[in-house]
JSON list of C-alpha atoms in Angstrom, two decimals:
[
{"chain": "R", "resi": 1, "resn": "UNK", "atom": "CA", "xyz": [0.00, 0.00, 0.00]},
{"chain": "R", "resi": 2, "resn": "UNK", "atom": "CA", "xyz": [0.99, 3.67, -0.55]},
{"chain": "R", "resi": 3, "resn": "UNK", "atom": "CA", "xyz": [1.61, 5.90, 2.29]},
{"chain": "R", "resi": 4, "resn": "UNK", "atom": "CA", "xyz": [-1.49, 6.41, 4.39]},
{"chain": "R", "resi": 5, "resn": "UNK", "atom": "CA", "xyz": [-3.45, 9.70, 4.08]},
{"chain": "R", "resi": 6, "resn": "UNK", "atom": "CA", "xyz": [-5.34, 12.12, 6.32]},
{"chain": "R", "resi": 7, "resn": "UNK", "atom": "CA", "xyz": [-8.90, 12.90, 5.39]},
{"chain": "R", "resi": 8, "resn": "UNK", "atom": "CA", "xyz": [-8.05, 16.59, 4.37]},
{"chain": "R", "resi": 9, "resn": "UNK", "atom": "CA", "xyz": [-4.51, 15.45, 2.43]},
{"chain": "R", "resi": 10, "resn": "UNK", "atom": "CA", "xyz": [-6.94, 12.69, 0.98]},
{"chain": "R", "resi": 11, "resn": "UNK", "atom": "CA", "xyz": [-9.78, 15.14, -0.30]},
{"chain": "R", "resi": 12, "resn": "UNK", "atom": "CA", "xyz": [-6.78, 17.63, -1.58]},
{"chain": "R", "resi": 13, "resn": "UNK", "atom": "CA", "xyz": [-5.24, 14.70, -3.41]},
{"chain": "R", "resi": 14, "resn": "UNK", "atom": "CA", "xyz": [-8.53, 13.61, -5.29]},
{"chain": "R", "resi": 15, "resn": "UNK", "atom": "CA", "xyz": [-10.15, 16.39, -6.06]},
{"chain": "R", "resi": 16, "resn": "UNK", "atom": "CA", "xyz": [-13.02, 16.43, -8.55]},
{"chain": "R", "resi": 17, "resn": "UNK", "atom": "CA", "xyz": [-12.08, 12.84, -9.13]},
{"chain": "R", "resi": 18, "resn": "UNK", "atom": "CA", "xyz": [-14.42, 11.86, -6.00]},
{"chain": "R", "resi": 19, "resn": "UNK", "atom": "CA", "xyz": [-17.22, 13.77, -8.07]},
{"chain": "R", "resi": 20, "resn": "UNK", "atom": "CA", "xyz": [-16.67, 11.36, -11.15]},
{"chain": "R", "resi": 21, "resn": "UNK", "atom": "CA", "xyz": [-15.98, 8.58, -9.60]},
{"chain": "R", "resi": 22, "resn": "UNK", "atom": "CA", "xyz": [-18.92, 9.19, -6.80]},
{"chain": "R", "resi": 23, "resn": "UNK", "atom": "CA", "xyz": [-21.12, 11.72, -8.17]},
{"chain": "R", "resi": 24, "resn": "UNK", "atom": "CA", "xyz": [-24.61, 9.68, -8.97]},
{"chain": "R", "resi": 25, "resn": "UNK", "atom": "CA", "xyz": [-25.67, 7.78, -5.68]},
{"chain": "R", "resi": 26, "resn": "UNK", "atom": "CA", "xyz": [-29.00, 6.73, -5.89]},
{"chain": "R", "resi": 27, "resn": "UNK", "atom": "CA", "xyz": [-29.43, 6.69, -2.10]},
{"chain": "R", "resi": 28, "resn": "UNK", "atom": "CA", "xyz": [-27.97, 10.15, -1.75]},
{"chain": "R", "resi": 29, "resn": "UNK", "atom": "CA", "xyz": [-30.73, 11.25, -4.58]},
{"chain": "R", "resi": 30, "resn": "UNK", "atom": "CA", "xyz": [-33.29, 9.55, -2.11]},
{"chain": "R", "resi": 31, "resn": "UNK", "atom": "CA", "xyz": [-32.06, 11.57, 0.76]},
{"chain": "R", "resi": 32, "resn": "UNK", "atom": "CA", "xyz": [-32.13, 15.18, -0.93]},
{"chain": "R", "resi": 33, "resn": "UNK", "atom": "CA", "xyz": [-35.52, 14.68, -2.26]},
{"chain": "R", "resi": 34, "resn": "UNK", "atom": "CA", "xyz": [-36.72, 13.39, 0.90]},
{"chain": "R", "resi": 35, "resn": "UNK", "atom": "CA", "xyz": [-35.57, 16.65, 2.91]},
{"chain": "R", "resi": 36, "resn": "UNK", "atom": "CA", "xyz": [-36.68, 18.88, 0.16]},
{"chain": "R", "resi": 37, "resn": "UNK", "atom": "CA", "xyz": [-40.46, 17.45, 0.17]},
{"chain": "R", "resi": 38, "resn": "UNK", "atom": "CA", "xyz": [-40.30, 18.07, 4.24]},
{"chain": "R", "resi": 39, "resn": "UNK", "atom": "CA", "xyz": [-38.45, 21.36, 4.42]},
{"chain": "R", "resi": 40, "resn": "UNK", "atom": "CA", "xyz": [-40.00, 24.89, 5.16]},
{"chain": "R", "resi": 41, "resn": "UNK", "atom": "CA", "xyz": [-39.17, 27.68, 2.95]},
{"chain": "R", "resi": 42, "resn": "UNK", "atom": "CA", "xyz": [-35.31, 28.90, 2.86]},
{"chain": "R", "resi": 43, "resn": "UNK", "atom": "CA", "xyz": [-34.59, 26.36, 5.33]},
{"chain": "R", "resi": 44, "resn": "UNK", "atom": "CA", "xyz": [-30.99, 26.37, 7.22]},
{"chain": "R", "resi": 45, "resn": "UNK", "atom": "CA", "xyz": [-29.46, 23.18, 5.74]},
{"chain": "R", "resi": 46, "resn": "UNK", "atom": "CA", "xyz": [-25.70, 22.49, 7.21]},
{"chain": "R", "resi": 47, "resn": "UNK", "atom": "CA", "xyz": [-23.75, 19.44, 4.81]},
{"chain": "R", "resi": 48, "resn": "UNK", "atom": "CA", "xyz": [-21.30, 17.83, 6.72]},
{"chain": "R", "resi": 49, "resn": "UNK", "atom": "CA", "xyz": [-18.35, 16.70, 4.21]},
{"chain": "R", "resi": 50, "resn": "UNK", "atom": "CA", "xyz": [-19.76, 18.79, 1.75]},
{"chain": "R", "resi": 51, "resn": "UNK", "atom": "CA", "xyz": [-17.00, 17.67, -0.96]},
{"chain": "R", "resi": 52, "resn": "UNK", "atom": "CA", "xyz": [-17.71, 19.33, -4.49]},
{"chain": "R", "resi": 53, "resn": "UNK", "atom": "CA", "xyz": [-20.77, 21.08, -3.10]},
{"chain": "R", "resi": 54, "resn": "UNK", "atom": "CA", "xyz": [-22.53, 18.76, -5.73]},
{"chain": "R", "resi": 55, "resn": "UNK", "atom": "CA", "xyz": [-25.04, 17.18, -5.74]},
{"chain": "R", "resi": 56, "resn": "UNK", "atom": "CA", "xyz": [-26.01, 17.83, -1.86]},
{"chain": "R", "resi": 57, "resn": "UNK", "atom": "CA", "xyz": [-25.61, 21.53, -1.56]},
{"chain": "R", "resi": 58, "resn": "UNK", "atom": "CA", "xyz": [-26.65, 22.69, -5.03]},
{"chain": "R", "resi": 59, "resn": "UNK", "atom": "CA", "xyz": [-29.64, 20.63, -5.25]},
{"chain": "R", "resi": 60, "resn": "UNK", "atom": "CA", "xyz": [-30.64, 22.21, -1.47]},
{"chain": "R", "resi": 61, "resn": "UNK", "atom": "CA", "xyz": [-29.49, 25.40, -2.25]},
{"chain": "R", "resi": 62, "resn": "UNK", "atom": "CA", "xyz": [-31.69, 25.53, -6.32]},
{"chain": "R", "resi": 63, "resn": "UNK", "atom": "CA", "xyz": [-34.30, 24.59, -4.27]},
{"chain": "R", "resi": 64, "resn": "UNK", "atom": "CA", "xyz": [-34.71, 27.99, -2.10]},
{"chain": "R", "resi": 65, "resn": "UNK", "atom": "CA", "xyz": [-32.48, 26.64, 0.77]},
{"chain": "R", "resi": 66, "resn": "UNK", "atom": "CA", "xyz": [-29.80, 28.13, 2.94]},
{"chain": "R", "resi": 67, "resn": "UNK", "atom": "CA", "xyz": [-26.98, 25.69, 3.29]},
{"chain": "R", "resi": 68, "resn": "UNK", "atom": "CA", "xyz": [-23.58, 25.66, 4.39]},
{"chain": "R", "resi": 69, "resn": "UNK", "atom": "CA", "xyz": [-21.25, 23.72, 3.60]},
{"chain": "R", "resi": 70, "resn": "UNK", "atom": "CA", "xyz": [-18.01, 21.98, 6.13]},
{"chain": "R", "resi": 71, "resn": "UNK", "atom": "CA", "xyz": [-15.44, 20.05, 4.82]},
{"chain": "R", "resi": 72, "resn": "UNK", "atom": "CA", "xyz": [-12.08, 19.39, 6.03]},
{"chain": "R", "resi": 73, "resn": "UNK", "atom": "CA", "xyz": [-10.26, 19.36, 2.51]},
{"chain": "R", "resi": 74, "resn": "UNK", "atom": "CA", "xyz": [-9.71, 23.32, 1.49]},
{"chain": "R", "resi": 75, "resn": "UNK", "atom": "CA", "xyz": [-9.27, 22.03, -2.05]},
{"chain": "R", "resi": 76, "resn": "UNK", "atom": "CA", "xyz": [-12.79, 20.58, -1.96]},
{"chain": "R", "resi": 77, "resn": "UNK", "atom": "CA", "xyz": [-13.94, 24.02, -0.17]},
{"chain": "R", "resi": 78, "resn": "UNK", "atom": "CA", "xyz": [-12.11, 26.04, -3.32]},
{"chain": "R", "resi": 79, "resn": "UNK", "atom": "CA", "xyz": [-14.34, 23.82, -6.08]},
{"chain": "R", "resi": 80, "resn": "UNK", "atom": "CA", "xyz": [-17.56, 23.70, -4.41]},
{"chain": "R", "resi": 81, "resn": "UNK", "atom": "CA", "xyz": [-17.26, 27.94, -4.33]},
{"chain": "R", "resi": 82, "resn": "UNK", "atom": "CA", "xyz": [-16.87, 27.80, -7.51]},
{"chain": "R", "resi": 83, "resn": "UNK", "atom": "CA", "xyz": [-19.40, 24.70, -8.85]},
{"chain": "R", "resi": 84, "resn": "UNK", "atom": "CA", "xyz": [-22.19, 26.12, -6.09]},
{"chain": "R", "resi": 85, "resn": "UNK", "atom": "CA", "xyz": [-21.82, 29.92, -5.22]},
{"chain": "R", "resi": 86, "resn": "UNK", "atom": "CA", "xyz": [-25.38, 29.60, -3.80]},
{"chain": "R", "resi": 87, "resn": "UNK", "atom": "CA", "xyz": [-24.02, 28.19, -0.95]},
{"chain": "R", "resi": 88, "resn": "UNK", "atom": "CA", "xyz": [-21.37, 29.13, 1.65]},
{"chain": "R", "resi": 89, "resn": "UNK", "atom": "CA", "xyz": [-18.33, 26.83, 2.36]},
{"chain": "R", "resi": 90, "resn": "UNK", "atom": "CA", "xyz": [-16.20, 26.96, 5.03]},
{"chain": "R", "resi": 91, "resn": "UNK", "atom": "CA", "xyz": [-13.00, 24.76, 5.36]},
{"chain": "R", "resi": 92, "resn": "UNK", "atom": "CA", "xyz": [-13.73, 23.42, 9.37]},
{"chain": "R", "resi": 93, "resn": "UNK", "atom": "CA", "xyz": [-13.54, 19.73, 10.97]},
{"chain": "R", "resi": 94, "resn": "UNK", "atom": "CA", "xyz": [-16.45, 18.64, 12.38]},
{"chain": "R", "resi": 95, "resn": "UNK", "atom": "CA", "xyz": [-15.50, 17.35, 15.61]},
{"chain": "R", "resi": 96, "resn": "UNK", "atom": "CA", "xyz": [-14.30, 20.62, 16.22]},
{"chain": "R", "resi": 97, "resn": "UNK", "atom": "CA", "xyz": [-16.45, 23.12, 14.33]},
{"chain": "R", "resi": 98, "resn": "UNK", "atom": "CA", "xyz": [-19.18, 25.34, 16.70]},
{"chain": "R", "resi": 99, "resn": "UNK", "atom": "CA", "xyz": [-22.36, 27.02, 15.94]},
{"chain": "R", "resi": 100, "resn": "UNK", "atom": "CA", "xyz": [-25.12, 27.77, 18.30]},
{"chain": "R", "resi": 101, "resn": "UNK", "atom": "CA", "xyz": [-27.41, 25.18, 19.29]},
{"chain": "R", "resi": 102, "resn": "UNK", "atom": "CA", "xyz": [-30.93, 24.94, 17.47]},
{"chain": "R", "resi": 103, "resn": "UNK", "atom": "CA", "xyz": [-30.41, 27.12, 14.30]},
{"chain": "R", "resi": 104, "resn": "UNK", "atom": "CA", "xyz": [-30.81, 24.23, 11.72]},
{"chain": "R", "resi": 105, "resn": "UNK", "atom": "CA", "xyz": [-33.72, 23.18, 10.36]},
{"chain": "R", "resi": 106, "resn": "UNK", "atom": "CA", "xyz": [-31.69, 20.11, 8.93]},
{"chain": "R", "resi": 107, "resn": "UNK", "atom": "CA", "xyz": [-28.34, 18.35, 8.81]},
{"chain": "R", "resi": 108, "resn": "UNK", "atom": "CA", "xyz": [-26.71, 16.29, 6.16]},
{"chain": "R", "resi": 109, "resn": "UNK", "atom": "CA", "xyz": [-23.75, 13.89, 6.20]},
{"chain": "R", "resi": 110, "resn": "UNK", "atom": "CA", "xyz": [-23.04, 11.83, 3.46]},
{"chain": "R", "resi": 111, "resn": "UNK", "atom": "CA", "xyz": [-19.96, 9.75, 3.68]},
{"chain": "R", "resi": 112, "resn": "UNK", "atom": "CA", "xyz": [-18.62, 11.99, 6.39]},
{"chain": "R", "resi": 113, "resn": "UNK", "atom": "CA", "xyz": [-18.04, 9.83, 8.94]},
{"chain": "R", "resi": 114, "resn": "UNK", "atom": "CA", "xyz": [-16.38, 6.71, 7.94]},
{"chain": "R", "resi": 115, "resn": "UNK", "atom": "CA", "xyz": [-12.88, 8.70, 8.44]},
{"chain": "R", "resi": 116, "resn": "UNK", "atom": "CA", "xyz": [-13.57, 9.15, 11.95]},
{"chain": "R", "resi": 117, "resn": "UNK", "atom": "CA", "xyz": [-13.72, 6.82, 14.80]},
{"chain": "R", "resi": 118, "resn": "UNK", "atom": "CA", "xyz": [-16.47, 4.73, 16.37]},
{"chain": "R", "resi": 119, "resn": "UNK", "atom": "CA", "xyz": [-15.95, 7.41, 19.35]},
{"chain": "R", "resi": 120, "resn": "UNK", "atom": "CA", "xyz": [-16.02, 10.32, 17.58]},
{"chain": "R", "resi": 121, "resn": "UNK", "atom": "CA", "xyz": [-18.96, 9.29, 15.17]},
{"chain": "R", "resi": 122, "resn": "UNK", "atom": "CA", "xyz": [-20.84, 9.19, 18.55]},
{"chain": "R", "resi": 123, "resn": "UNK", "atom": "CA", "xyz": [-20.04, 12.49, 20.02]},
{"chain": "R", "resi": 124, "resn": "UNK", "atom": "CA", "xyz": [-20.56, 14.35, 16.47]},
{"chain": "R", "resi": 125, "resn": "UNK", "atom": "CA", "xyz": [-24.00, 12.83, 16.17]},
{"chain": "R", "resi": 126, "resn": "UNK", "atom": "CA", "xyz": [-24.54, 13.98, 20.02]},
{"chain": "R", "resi": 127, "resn": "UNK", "atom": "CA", "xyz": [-23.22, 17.55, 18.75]},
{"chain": "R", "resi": 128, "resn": "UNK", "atom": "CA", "xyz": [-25.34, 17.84, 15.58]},
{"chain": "R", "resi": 129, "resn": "UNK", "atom": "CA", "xyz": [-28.70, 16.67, 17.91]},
{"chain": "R", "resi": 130, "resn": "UNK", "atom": "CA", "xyz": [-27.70, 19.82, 19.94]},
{"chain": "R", "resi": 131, "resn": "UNK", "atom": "CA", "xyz": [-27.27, 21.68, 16.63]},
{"chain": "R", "resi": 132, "resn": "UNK", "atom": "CA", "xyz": [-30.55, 21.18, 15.12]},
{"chain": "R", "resi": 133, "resn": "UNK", "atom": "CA", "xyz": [-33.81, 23.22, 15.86]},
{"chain": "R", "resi": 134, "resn": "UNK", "atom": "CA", "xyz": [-36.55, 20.71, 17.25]},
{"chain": "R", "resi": 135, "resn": "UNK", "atom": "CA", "xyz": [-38.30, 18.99, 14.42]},
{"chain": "R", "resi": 136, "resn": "UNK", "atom": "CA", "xyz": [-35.15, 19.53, 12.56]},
{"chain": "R", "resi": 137, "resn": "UNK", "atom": "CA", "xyz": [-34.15, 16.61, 9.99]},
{"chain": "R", "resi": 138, "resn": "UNK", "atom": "CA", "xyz": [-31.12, 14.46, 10.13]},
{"chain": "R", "resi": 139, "resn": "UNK", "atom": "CA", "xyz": [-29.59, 12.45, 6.74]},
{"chain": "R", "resi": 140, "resn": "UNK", "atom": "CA", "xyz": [-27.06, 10.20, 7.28]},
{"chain": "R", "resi": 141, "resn": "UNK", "atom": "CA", "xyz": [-25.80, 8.01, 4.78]},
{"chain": "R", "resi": 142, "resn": "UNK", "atom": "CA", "xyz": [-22.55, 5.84, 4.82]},
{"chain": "R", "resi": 143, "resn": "UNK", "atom": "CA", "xyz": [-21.36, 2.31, 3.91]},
{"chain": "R", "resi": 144, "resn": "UNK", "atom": "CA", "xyz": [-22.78, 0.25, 6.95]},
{"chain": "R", "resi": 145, "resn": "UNK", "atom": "CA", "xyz": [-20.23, -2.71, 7.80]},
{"chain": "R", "resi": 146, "resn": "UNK", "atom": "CA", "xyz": [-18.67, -3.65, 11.27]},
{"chain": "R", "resi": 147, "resn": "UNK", "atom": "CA", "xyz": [-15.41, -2.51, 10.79]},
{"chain": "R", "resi": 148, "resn": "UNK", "atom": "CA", "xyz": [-12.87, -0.40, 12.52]},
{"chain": "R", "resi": 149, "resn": "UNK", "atom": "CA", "xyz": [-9.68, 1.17, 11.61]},
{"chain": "R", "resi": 150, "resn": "UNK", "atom": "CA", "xyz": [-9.72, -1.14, 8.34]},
{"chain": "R", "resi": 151, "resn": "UNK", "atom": "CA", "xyz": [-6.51, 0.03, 5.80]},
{"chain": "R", "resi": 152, "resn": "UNK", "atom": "CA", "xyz": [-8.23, 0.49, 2.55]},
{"chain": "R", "resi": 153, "resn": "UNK", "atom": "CA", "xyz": [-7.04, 1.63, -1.32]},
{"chain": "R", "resi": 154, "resn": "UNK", "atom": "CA", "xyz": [-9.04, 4.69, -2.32]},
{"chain": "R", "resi": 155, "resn": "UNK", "atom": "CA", "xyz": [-9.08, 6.11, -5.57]},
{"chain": "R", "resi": 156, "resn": "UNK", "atom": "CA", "xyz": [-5.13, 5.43, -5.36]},
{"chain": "R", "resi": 157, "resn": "UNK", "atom": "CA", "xyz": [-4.41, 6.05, -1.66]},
{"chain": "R", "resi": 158, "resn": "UNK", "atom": "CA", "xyz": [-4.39, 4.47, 1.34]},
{"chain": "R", "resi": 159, "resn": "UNK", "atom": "CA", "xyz": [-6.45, 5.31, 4.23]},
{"chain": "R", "resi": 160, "resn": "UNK", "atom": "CA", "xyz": [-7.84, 3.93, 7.34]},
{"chain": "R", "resi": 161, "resn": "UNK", "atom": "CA", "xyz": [-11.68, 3.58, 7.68]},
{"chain": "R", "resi": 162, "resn": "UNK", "atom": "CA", "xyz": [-14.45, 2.54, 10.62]},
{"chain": "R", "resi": 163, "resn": "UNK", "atom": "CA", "xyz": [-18.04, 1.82, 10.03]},
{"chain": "R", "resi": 164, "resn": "UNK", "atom": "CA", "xyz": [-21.21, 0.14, 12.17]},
{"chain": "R", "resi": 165, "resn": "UNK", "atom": "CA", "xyz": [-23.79, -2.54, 10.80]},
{"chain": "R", "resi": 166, "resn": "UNK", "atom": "CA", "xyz": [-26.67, -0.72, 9.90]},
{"chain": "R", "resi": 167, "resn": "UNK", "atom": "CA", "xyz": [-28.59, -1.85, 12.69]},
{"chain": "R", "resi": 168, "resn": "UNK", "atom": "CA", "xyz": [-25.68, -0.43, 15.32]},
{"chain": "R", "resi": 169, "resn": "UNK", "atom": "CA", "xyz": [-25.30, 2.80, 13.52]},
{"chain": "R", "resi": 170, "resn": "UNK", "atom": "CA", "xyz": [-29.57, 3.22, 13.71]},
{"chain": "R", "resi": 171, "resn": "UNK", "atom": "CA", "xyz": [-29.17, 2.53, 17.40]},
{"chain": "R", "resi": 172, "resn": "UNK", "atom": "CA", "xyz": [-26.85, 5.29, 17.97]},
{"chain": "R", "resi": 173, "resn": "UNK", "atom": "CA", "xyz": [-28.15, 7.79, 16.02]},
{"chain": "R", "resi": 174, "resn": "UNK", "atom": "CA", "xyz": [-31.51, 7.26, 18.63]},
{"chain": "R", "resi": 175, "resn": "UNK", "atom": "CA", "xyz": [-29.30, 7.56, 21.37]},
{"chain": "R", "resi": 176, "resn": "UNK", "atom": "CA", "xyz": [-27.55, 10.45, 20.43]},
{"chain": "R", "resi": 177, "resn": "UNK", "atom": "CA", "xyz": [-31.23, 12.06, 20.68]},
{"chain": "R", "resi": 178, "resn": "UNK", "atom": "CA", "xyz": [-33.14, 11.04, 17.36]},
{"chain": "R", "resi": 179, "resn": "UNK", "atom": "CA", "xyz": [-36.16, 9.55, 15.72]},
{"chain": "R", "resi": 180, "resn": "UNK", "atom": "CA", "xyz": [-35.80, 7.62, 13.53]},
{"chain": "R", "resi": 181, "resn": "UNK", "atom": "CA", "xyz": [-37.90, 7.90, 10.69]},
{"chain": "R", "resi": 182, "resn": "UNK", "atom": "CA", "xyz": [-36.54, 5.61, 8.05]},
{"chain": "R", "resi": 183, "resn": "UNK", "atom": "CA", "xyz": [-33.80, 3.64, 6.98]},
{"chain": "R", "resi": 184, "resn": "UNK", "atom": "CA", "xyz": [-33.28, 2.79, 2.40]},
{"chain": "R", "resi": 185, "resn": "UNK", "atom": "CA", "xyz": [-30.19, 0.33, 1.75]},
{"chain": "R", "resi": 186, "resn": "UNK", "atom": "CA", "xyz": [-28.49, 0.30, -1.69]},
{"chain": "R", "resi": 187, "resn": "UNK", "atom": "CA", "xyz": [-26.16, -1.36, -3.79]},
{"chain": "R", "resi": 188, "resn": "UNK", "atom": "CA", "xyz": [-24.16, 1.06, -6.04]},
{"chain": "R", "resi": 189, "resn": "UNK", "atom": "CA", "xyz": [-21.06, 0.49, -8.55]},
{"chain": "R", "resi": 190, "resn": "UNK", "atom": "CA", "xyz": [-18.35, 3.68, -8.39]},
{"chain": "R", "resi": 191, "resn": "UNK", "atom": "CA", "xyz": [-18.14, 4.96, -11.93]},
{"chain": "R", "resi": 192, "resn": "UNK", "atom": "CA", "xyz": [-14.14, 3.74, -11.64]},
{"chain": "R", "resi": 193, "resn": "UNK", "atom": "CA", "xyz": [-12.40, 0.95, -13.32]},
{"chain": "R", "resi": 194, "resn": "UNK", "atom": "CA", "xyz": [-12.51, -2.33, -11.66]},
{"chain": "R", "resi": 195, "resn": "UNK", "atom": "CA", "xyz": [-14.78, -1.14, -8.68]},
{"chain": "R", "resi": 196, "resn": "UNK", "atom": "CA", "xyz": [-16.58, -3.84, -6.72]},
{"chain": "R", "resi": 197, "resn": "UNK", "atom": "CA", "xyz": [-20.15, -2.82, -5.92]},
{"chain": "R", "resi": 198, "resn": "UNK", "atom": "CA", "xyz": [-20.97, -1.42, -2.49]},
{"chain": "R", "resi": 199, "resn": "UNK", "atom": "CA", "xyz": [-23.60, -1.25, 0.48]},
{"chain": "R", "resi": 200, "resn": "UNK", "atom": "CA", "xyz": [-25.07, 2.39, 0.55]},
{"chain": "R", "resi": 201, "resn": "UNK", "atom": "CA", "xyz": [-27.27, 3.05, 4.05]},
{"chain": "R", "resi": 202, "resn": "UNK", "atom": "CA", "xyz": [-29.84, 5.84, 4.32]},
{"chain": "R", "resi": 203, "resn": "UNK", "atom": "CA", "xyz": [-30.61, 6.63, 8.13]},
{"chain": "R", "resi": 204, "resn": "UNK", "atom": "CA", "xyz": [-33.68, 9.53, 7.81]},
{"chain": "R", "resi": 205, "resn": "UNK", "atom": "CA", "xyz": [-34.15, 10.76, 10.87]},
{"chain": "R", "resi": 206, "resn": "UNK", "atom": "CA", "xyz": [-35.98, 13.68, 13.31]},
{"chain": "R", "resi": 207, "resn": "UNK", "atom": "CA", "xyz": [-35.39, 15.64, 16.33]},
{"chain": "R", "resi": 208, "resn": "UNK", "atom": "CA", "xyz": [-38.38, 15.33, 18.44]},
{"chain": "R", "resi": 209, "resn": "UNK", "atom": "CA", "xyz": [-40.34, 18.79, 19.43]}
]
């Protein structure tokens, strides 16, 4: 294996790549137009990982939304300014990013967490429950397997990565304060030579109030 990467040196490295390669996820589709049929008006919408900015901000933000984008890679901040400038993008880690408690109507992570520990995972679903305004929405979606700290090749680079079953990661999402409203599992095929096909988990959930 090649030398292993952080997140941000990983998301740097790969660029619009990620885009190509991961750009058409049907369970990612599923999760925008579910929050976009439950939304209010110019809703507060914060994407967690928010890559490219596309599809997940600039479907929220052509749709009337507010949203704000945080990723750790300040390459992936530079082309989602310039693919979405609907949105705003800030260059910020999540486990250490603040903003007040109860100013989003909804949160979004797709693929955001599988970098991160089984610790961590917890504590930044804990912090994005304190985040969101009551009612406010919560899509998750990430490649459920029991795994931790498994060395992976990525799109030419090595990194380290940690999952749950799906059935582990629903059960912490409701302890870290949320309803669960609906779970949507899918197999999809990266558009990249050679690529084996992959779980894809949708976890729709709600902050009660």
């Amino acid at each position: 294996m090649s030398e292993e990467l952080t997140t941000a040196e990983l998301f740097d490295a790969i660029g619009t790549r990620y885009e190509e390669a991961f750009g058409h996820r049907p369970v990612v589709d599923a999760a925008l137009r579910e929050l976009i049929e439950v939304l209010p008006p110019s809703a507060r919408v914060l994407d967690i990982g928010s890559g490219t900015g596309r599809p997940a901000a600039a479907e929220l933000a052509a749709a009337g939304h507010r949203v704000t984008g945080i990723d750790v890679s300040g390459e992936m901040v530079r082309i989602a300014r310039e693919q979405v400038p609907g949105a705003e993008f800030v260059r910020a880690d999540v486990r250490e990013w603040e903003t007040a408690p109860g100013t989003w109507d909804a949160v979004c992570a797709f693929f955001s967490f599988v970098q991160l520990s089984r610790a961590e995972t917890e504590r930044v679903l804990g912090r994005i429950a304190g985040w969101l305004a009551p009612g406010g929405r919560f899509a998750l979606v990430t490649v459920p397997a029991d795994i931790e700290d498994v060395p992976i090749e990525f799109l030419g680079h090595s990194i380290r990565v940690t999952s749950f079953s799906a059935d582990a990661l629903a059960d912490r999402v409701r302890v870290a304060g949320f309803e669960v409203t609906g779970t949507r599992e899918e197999r999809f095929a990266p558009g990249k030579p050679g690529a084996e096909p992959e779980e894809h988990l949708l976890i729709s959930a709600r902050k009660p109030g």
